[in-house]
Amino acid sequence: MLQDMESTEPADVLLGKNPEELTAISVEAGLPRFSGKQLARWLYVTGAARWDEMTNLSKAGRQSLACRYRIGRKEPVGVMRSKDGTAKYLFETEDGHYVETVFIPDGERATVCVSCQVGCKMGCRFCMTGRQGYVASLGVGDILNQIYSLPERERLTNIVFMGQGEPLDNWENVNRATEVLTSGWGLAWSPRRITISTVGVRRGLRRLLEENPCNVAISLHHPLHSGRMELMPAEKAFPISEMVEVLREYDFARRGPRNAEVPKQRRLTFEYIVFDGVNDSRSDAAALVDLLRGLDCRINLIRFHSIPETPLRGVDEKRMVAFRDYLTEHGVFTTIRASRGEDIMAACGLLSTAGREACQEEEYK
C-alpha cells in the first residue's frame, strides 16, 4: 500500500505547497507538468488524505511521490467535548509538538479557531498560551491540517486565527495558509470568512494589511498606553495609539491601502476583554471612543475566563451590557461575544499545551 497519513517518512510534506511548487515536484517525480494542478486539486479541493485516493495519477507516479513526500495530513490524537457543543482537538505537529484547535458550532455558523504556534512570545497577563511561553512556530502544513483534518470540516463557515500563538510572529506561514484557503486552486473561500487576530506586531501589521485580504482583529483590552502595558508587554514595542494611526491609513469599507489597485474589503474588529476595576469604567469607555473615533470598526467585548494565580477578575453581565451600551450610544458598534467551551478550557485565553508535551493524549479521549 502507498504511504498514507500515518506515515512518518519521508520528512517533507505536500500540504501547504502552491501549484507552481507542486508542478516542480511532479516533474521531479517523473509525472507530467499538468500533474501539479491535479495534485493541488486532490490536496485542497477534494481533501485527499491518502495517495490511493489520487486516482487520476498513475500508480507509478504516486509511488514516486510517496518515496519523496508525505501528504501531510494527521488526524487529531484526541478530543474534549463541552456541554455547549464546542470541541477541542489535539493535533501533533510535524516536529512532534502539540497544539489545540477549537471547533465552535453556533446554529447555522460553525467556526474553527486555529493555532499558529506552540505557545506564544507575547506574554499577555490574562492568557494561558502566553504563560506557556514560545516553543515553536507551525509550518504551513501544520496550520492547514487543523482545518483539513478537522472531523467537522464540511460544516465550517468561518475560520479564525485566534488559537495558540501570534499570527504576525509566524506571518509567512499564516499568509501562505490563507492563500490556500482563499485561492481558486485551493479551498476558494471568501476572505471575509477568515479572521486573523493580532496583538499588533509593528513589522507585521502593514504586511497583513497590504498582502492579505482577510478580516483583521486587534487584541486591544485597554485604550490607554499605561493600562495596556500592564496587561500586554507587546504594548511597549508598538503602542496602541501608533497602531491605530497605521490602521487609519486603510479604508476597510472599500479597499486596503488607499488608492490601492486591488480591492481588499474586509472587517476591522477590536477585541476587548473586560476586567473588573482595570478597564471597565466610564472613563475607560470614553477613552476607547476617543481612540477609535472615525475608524471604520467594531468592538467585540469578551468575558474574562479566569486562569490560575492572577489578580484579574471578570465583570458581571450587567456591567458588560452597560459598557456595550455606552460604546454603542457614542457611535462605536459593539457586541458581546458569547462564551463557549469554558468547561473544557477551550474558551478565549485558555488554550495551552504547557507541561503536557510528553504525555498530552492522557487528558483527551
Short mmCIF file of C-alpha atoms in Angstrom, two decimals:
data_model
loop_
_atom_site.label_atom_id
_atom_site.label_comp_id
_atom_site.label_asym_id
_atom_site.label_seq_id
_atom_site.Cartn_x
_atom_site.Cartn_y
_atom_site.Cartn_z
CA MET A 1 0.00 0.00 0.00
CA LEU A 2 1.19 3.52 -0.74
CA GLN A 3 2.18 5.75 2.17
CA ASP A 4 -0.75 7.48 3.85
CA MET A 5 -1.50 9.87 6.69
CA GLU A 6 0.05 7.56 9.31
CA SER A 7 3.48 7.57 7.60
CA THR A 8 6.47 9.15 9.27
CA GLU A 9 8.89 9.08 6.28
CA PRO A 10 9.99 10.96 4.25
CA ALA A 11 10.22 14.27 6.11
CA ASP A 12 8.83 16.83 3.64
CA VAL A 13 5.08 17.28 3.12
CA LEU A 14 2.91 18.47 0.22
CA LEU A 15 0.18 20.17 2.25
CA GLY A 16 0.78 23.91 2.01
CA LYS A 17 2.62 23.97 -1.33
CA ASN A 18 1.22 26.08 -4.17
CA PRO A 19 0.54 24.86 -7.76
CA GLU A 20 3.92 26.07 -9.05
CA GLU A 21 5.74 24.12 -6.34
CA LEU A 22 3.54 21.08 -6.91
CA THR A 23 4.29 21.22 -10.64
CA ALA A 24 8.03 21.17 -9.96
CA ILE A 25 7.55 18.28 -7.54
CA SER A 26 5.51 16.35 -10.13
CA VAL A 27 8.18 16.77 -12.79
CA GLU A 28 10.86 15.70 -10.30
CA ALA A 29 8.83 12.54 -9.63
CA GLY A 30 8.55 11.77 -13.36
CA LEU A 31 4.96 12.92 -13.80
CA PRO A 32 3.69 15.32 -16.50
CA ARG A 33 3.66 19.04 -15.66
CA PHE A 34 -0.14 19.12 -15.58
CA SER A 35 0.00 16.73 -12.61
CA GLY A 36 0.81 19.74 -10.42
CA LYS A 37 -2.71 21.08 -10.92
CA GLN A 38 -4.13 17.63 -10.30
CA LEU A 39 -2.16 17.38 -7.06
CA ALA A 40 -3.43 20.80 -5.93
CA ARG A 41 -6.99 19.70 -6.58
CA TRP A 42 -6.55 16.46 -4.63
CA LEU A 43 -4.92 18.26 -1.69
CA TYR A 44 -7.10 21.35 -1.39
CA VAL A 45 -10.42 20.78 -3.17
CA THR A 46 -11.02 17.06 -2.64
CA GLY A 47 -9.05 16.95 0.61
CA ALA A 48 -7.31 13.65 -0.11
CA ALA A 49 -5.51 12.14 2.88
CA ARG A 50 -4.08 9.06 1.10
CA TRP A 51 -2.10 8.54 -2.07
CA ASP A 52 -4.50 5.81 -3.21
CA GLU A 53 -7.29 8.39 -3.46
CA MET A 54 -5.48 10.27 -6.24
CA THR A 55 -6.86 8.03 -8.97
CA ASN A 56 -6.04 10.21 -12.00
CA LEU A 57 -2.30 9.98 -11.20
CA SER A 58 -0.52 6.85 -12.38
CA LYS A 59 0.29 4.26 -9.74
CA ALA A 60 3.98 4.57 -10.59
CA GLY A 61 3.75 8.34 -10.26
CA ARG A 62 2.03 8.10 -6.90
CA GLN A 63 4.69 5.65 -5.71
CA SER A 64 7.42 8.01 -6.86
CA LEU A 65 5.79 10.88 -4.98
CA ALA A 66 5.31 8.73 -1.87
CA CYS A 67 9.03 7.96 -1.83
CA ARG A 68 9.81 11.69 -1.72
CA TYR A 69 6.94 13.29 0.20
CA ARG A 70 4.16 12.76 2.67
CA ILE A 71 0.75 14.29 2.10
CA GLY A 72 0.97 15.98 5.50
CA ARG A 73 -2.41 15.04 6.92
CA LYS A 74 -2.61 13.94 10.56
CA GLU A 75 -5.83 13.08 12.33
CA PRO A 76 -6.31 14.64 15.77
CA VAL A 77 -4.89 12.50 18.54
CA GLY A 78 -7.65 13.40 20.97
CA VAL A 79 -10.76 15.48 21.61
CA MET A 80 -12.57 17.09 24.54
CA ARG A 81 -16.26 17.95 24.17
CA SER A 82 -18.08 20.71 26.01
CA LYS A 83 -21.65 20.57 27.22
CA ASP A 84 -22.37 23.50 24.85
CA GLY A 85 -21.25 21.55 21.75
CA THR A 86 -17.77 23.05 21.46
CA ALA A 87 -15.00 20.53 20.74
CA LYS A 88 -11.29 20.99 21.47
CA TYR A 89 -8.97 18.85 19.35
CA LEU A 90 -5.34 18.00 19.97
CA PHE A 91 -3.08 17.85 16.91
CA GLU A 92 0.52 16.69 16.75
CA THR A 93 2.75 18.91 14.63
CA GLU A 94 5.34 17.78 12.11
CA ASP A 95 8.15 18.34 14.62
CA GLY A 96 6.47 16.37 17.39
CA HIS A 97 4.87 19.18 19.41
CA TYR A 98 1.16 19.61 20.14
CA VAL A 99 -1.42 22.35 19.53
CA GLU A 100 -5.06 22.77 20.43
CA THR A 101 -7.76 23.61 17.88
CA VAL A 102 -11.33 24.53 18.78
CA PHE A 103 -14.50 23.79 16.80
CA ILE A 104 -17.40 26.09 17.75
CA PRO A 105 -20.89 25.31 16.39
CA ASP A 106 -23.48 28.07 16.68
CA GLY A 107 -26.73 27.48 14.82
CA GLU A 108 -26.02 27.71 11.10
CA ARG A 109 -22.49 29.01 11.78
CA ALA A 110 -19.58 26.74 12.55
CA THR A 111 -16.18 28.23 13.33
CA VAL A 112 -12.75 26.68 13.79
CA CYS A 113 -10.24 28.51 15.97
CA VAL A 114 -6.80 27.70 14.55
CA SER A 115 -3.40 27.82 16.27
CA CYS A 116 -0.28 29.08 14.51
CA GLN A 117 2.38 28.50 17.18
CA VAL A 118 3.11 26.17 20.09
CA GLY A 119 2.98 28.68 22.93
CA CYS A 120 3.46 32.40 22.33
CA LYS A 121 6.10 35.12 22.80
CA MET A 122 3.67 37.94 23.60
CA GLY A 123 3.24 37.17 27.31
CA CYS A 124 -0.24 38.66 27.80
CA ARG A 125 -1.07 38.54 31.53
CA PHE A 126 -4.54 37.07 31.03
CA CYS A 127 -3.67 34.26 28.61
CA MET A 128 -2.65 30.68 29.32
CA THR A 129 -0.86 30.42 25.98
CA GLY A 130 1.21 33.47 26.92
CA ARG A 131 2.13 31.81 30.19
CA GLN A 132 3.32 28.76 28.30
CA GLY A 133 5.93 30.84 26.50
CA TYR A 134 7.16 30.27 22.98
CA VAL A 135 8.05 26.74 21.90
CA ALA A 136 7.83 26.65 18.08
CA SER A 137 6.09 28.10 15.05
CA LEU A 138 3.86 25.88 12.95
CA GLY A 139 4.60 25.16 9.31
CA VAL A 140 2.00 25.82 6.61
CA GLY A 141 1.02 22.16 6.61
CA ASP A 142 0.54 22.13 10.39
CA ILE A 143 -1.77 25.13 10.14
CA LEU A 144 -3.82 23.72 7.26
CA ASN A 145 -4.02 20.27 8.84
CA GLN A 146 -6.09 21.71 11.69
CA ILE A 147 -8.72 22.60 9.08
CA TYR A 148 -8.45 19.75 6.59
CA SER A 149 -8.26 17.01 9.26
CA LEU A 150 -10.98 18.52 11.44
CA PRO A 151 -13.79 15.92 11.65
CA GLU A 152 -16.38 18.70 11.16
CA ARG A 153 -14.58 20.29 8.19
CA GLU A 154 -17.58 20.06 5.88
CA ARG A 155 -19.69 22.06 8.34
CA LEU A 156 -17.31 25.03 8.62
CA THR A 157 -18.49 28.51 7.72
CA ASN A 158 -15.71 30.56 9.36
CA ILE A 159 -12.04 30.31 10.30
CA VAL A 160 -10.37 32.45 12.96
CA PHE A 161 -6.66 32.61 13.70
CA MET A 162 -7.25 33.15 17.41
CA GLY A 163 -5.78 29.97 18.88
CA GLN A 164 -2.31 29.47 20.29
CA GLY A 165 0.35 31.91 19.08
CA GLU A 166 0.68 35.33 17.45
CA PRO A 167 -0.07 35.15 13.70
CA LEU A 168 2.19 38.07 12.82
CA ASP A 169 5.11 36.33 14.54
CA ASN A 170 4.67 33.47 12.06
CA TRP A 171 3.49 35.63 9.18
CA GLU A 172 4.97 33.84 6.16
CA ASN A 173 3.31 30.55 7.07
CA VAL A 174 0.00 32.12 8.14
CA ASN A 175 -0.13 34.11 4.90
CA ARG A 176 0.61 31.04 2.78
CA ALA A 177 -2.07 29.09 4.63
CA THR A 178 -4.72 31.75 3.93
CA GLU A 179 -3.62 31.80 0.28
CA VAL A 180 -4.54 28.11 0.07
CA LEU A 181 -7.84 28.77 1.82
CA THR A 182 -8.88 31.67 -0.45
CA SER A 183 -7.35 30.84 -3.87
CA GLY A 184 -9.38 29.41 -6.73
CA TRP A 185 -6.96 26.48 -6.87
CA GLY A 186 -7.44 25.92 -3.13
CA LEU A 187 -10.46 25.91 -0.86
CA ALA A 188 -11.79 29.03 -2.67
CA TRP A 189 -13.29 30.61 0.44
CA SER A 190 -14.13 34.29 0.56
CA PRO A 191 -11.51 36.14 2.66
CA ARG A 192 -14.41 37.66 4.59
CA ARG A 193 -14.98 34.25 6.17
CA ILE A 194 -11.49 34.27 7.69
CA THR A 195 -10.22 36.49 10.53
CA ILE A 196 -6.61 36.99 11.59
CA SER A 197 -6.14 38.24 15.15
CA THR A 198 -3.04 40.05 16.42
CA VAL A 199 -1.83 41.97 19.46
CA GLY A 200 -0.02 44.19 16.96
CA VAL A 201 3.50 43.45 15.73
CA ARG A 202 4.98 46.52 14.08
CA ARG A 203 6.92 44.72 11.37
CA GLY A 204 3.96 42.51 10.51
CA LEU A 205 0.91 44.74 10.69
CA ARG A 206 1.48 46.54 7.39
CA ARG A 207 2.20 43.23 5.69
CA LEU A 208 -1.08 41.85 6.98
CA LEU A 209 -2.93 44.94 5.79
CA GLU A 210 -1.26 45.12 2.38
CA GLU A 211 -0.67 41.47 1.46
CA ASN A 212 -3.71 39.71 2.85
CA PRO A 213 -7.45 40.40 2.27
CA CYS A 214 -8.80 38.56 5.33
CA ASN A 215 -10.64 40.24 8.20
CA VAL A 216 -8.45 41.81 10.89
CA ALA A 217 -8.95 41.61 14.66
CA ILE A 218 -6.79 43.62 17.05
CA SER A 219 -6.39 42.45 20.65
CA LEU A 220 -6.85 45.79 22.41
CA HIS A 221 -8.06 45.22 26.01
CA HIS A 222 -7.19 48.73 27.23
CA PRO A 223 -7.45 52.11 25.49
CA LEU A 224 -4.50 53.76 27.29
CA HIS A 225 -0.79 53.05 26.92
CA SER A 226 -0.09 52.61 30.64
CA GLY A 227 -3.08 50.32 31.22
CA ARG A 228 -2.37 48.20 28.15
CA MET A 229 1.28 47.87 29.19
CA GLU A 230 0.16 46.28 32.46
CA LEU A 231 -1.83 43.67 30.56
CA MET A 232 0.20 43.21 27.37
CA PRO A 233 4.01 43.60 27.24
CA ALA A 234 3.80 43.95 23.43
CA GLU A 235 2.42 47.47 24.01
CA LYS A 236 5.95 48.67 24.78
CA ALA A 237 7.21 47.87 21.29
CA PHE A 238 4.11 49.02 19.39
CA PRO A 239 1.81 51.37 21.37
CA ILE A 240 -1.88 51.13 20.60
CA SER A 241 -2.03 54.83 19.63
CA GLU A 242 0.58 54.24 16.90
CA MET A 243 -1.18 51.08 15.80
CA VAL A 244 -4.48 52.93 15.37
CA GLU A 245 -2.74 55.60 13.29
CA VAL A 246 -1.45 52.88 10.96
CA LEU A 247 -4.96 51.43 10.71
CA ARG A 248 -6.36 54.86 9.80
CA GLU A 249 -4.31 54.74 6.59
CA TYR A 250 -6.54 51.93 5.30
CA ASP A 251 -10.12 52.14 4.12
CA PHE A 252 -11.72 48.96 5.44
CA ALA A 253 -15.10 49.77 3.90
CA ARG A 254 -13.82 49.68 0.31
CA ARG A 255 -10.13 48.87 -0.16
CA GLY A 256 -6.90 48.02 1.58
CA PRO A 257 -4.29 50.78 1.25
CA ARG A 258 -5.90 54.00 -0.01
CA ASN A 259 -5.90 54.14 -3.82
CA ALA A 260 -4.82 50.51 -3.99
CA GLU A 261 -5.45 48.82 -7.33
CA VAL A 262 -6.80 45.62 -5.80
CA PRO A 263 -9.95 45.90 -3.64
CA LYS A 264 -9.48 44.37 -0.18
CA GLN A 265 -12.82 44.87 1.51
CA ARG A 266 -12.78 43.33 4.99
CA ARG A 267 -13.85 43.91 8.58
CA LEU A 268 -11.77 45.50 11.34
CA THR A 269 -12.61 44.38 14.88
CA PHE A 270 -11.09 45.29 18.24
CA GLU A 271 -11.19 42.56 20.87
CA TYR A 272 -11.67 43.80 24.42
CA ILE A 273 -11.68 41.52 27.45
CA VAL A 274 -13.47 43.34 30.27
CA PHE A 275 -11.69 43.18 33.64
CA ASP A 276 -13.20 44.34 36.91
CA GLY A 277 -11.60 47.59 38.06
CA VAL A 278 -9.00 47.53 35.30
CA ASN A 279 -10.67 48.63 32.06
CA ASP A 280 -14.41 48.71 32.76
CA SER A 281 -15.01 52.28 33.97
CA ARG A 282 -16.93 55.08 32.26
CA SER A 283 -13.63 56.90 31.70
CA ASP A 284 -12.18 53.76 30.07
CA ALA A 285 -15.17 53.60 27.74
CA ALA A 286 -14.81 57.29 26.90
CA ALA A 287 -11.09 56.82 26.18
CA LEU A 288 -11.97 53.91 23.92
CA VAL A 289 -14.41 56.07 21.97
CA ASP A 290 -11.75 58.78 21.58
CA LEU A 291 -9.10 56.29 20.48
CA LEU A 292 -11.26 54.79 17.73
CA ARG A 293 -13.17 57.89 16.67
CA GLY A 294 -13.70 57.97 12.90
CA LEU A 295 -12.26 54.49 12.35
CA ASP A 296 -14.49 52.07 10.44
CA CYS A 297 -14.51 49.26 13.00
CA ARG A 298 -16.44 47.38 15.64
CA ILE A 299 -15.63 46.26 19.19
CA ASN A 300 -16.13 42.72 20.43
CA LEU A 301 -16.42 42.59 24.23
CA ILE A 302 -15.18 39.32 25.74
CA ARG A 303 -15.81 37.87 29.17
CA PHE A 304 -12.66 37.09 31.13
CA HIS A 305 -12.14 33.39 31.71
CA SER A 306 -10.19 33.10 34.93
CA ILE A 307 -6.76 31.49 34.91
CA PRO A 308 -4.77 30.33 37.97
CA GLU A 309 -2.68 32.72 40.04
CA THR A 310 -3.96 36.01 38.64
CA PRO A 311 -5.49 39.00 40.42
CA LEU A 312 -7.61 39.76 37.34
CA ARG A 313 -11.35 39.26 37.62
CA GLY A 314 -14.20 39.47 35.16
CA VAL A 315 -17.36 41.57 35.43
CA ASP A 316 -20.99 40.55 35.68
CA GLU A 317 -23.49 40.64 32.82
CA LYS A 318 -24.98 43.96 33.93
CA ARG A 319 -21.56 45.61 33.73
CA MET A 320 -20.85 44.09 30.32
CA VAL A 321 -24.16 45.36 28.93
CA ALA A 322 -23.66 48.85 30.38
CA PHE A 323 -20.19 49.08 28.84
CA ARG A 324 -21.53 47.90 25.48
CA ASP A 325 -24.42 50.34 25.56
CA TYR A 326 -22.16 53.31 26.31
CA LEU A 327 -19.90 52.49 23.35
CA THR A 328 -22.84 51.94 21.00
CA GLU A 329 -24.55 55.16 22.09
CA HIS A 330 -21.31 57.03 21.32
CA GLY A 331 -21.01 55.71 17.78
CA VAL A 332 -18.89 52.57 18.17
CA PHE A 333 -20.76 49.43 17.09
CA THR A 334 -20.18 46.92 19.90
CA THR A 335 -21.17 43.31 20.55
CA ILE A 336 -20.66 40.88 23.42
CA ARG A 337 -19.09 37.60 22.42
CA ALA A 338 -20.83 34.50 23.71
CA SER A 339 -18.56 32.41 25.92
CA ARG A 340 -18.11 28.86 24.62
CA GLY A 341 -16.18 25.81 25.80
CA GLU A 342 -15.03 27.14 29.18
CA ASP A 343 -15.68 23.78 30.86
CA ILE A 344 -13.04 22.12 28.65
CA MET A 345 -10.54 25.03 28.77
CA ALA A 346 -11.39 25.93 25.17
CA ALA A 347 -12.64 29.49 25.68
CA CYS A 348 -10.70 32.65 24.84
CA GLY A 349 -7.29 32.76 26.55
CA LEU A 350 -7.41 29.22 27.92
CA LEU A 351 -5.52 27.22 25.28
CA SER A 352 -2.19 25.79 26.37
CA THR A 353 -0.08 22.66 25.91
CA ALA A 354 2.47 23.60 28.58
CA GLY A 355 3.78 20.69 30.62
CA ARG A 356 1.94 18.14 28.50
CA GLU A 357 4.22 17.71 25.52
CA ALA A 358 5.37 14.23 26.54
CA CYS A 359 2.02 12.76 27.59
CA GLN A 360 -0.56 15.06 26.04
CA GLU A 361 -3.06 12.42 24.97
CA GLU A 362 -3.80 11.40 28.58
CA GLU A 363 -6.12 14.39 29.04
CA TYR A 364 -8.07 13.64 25.89
CA LYS A 365 -10.47 10.86 24.98
#
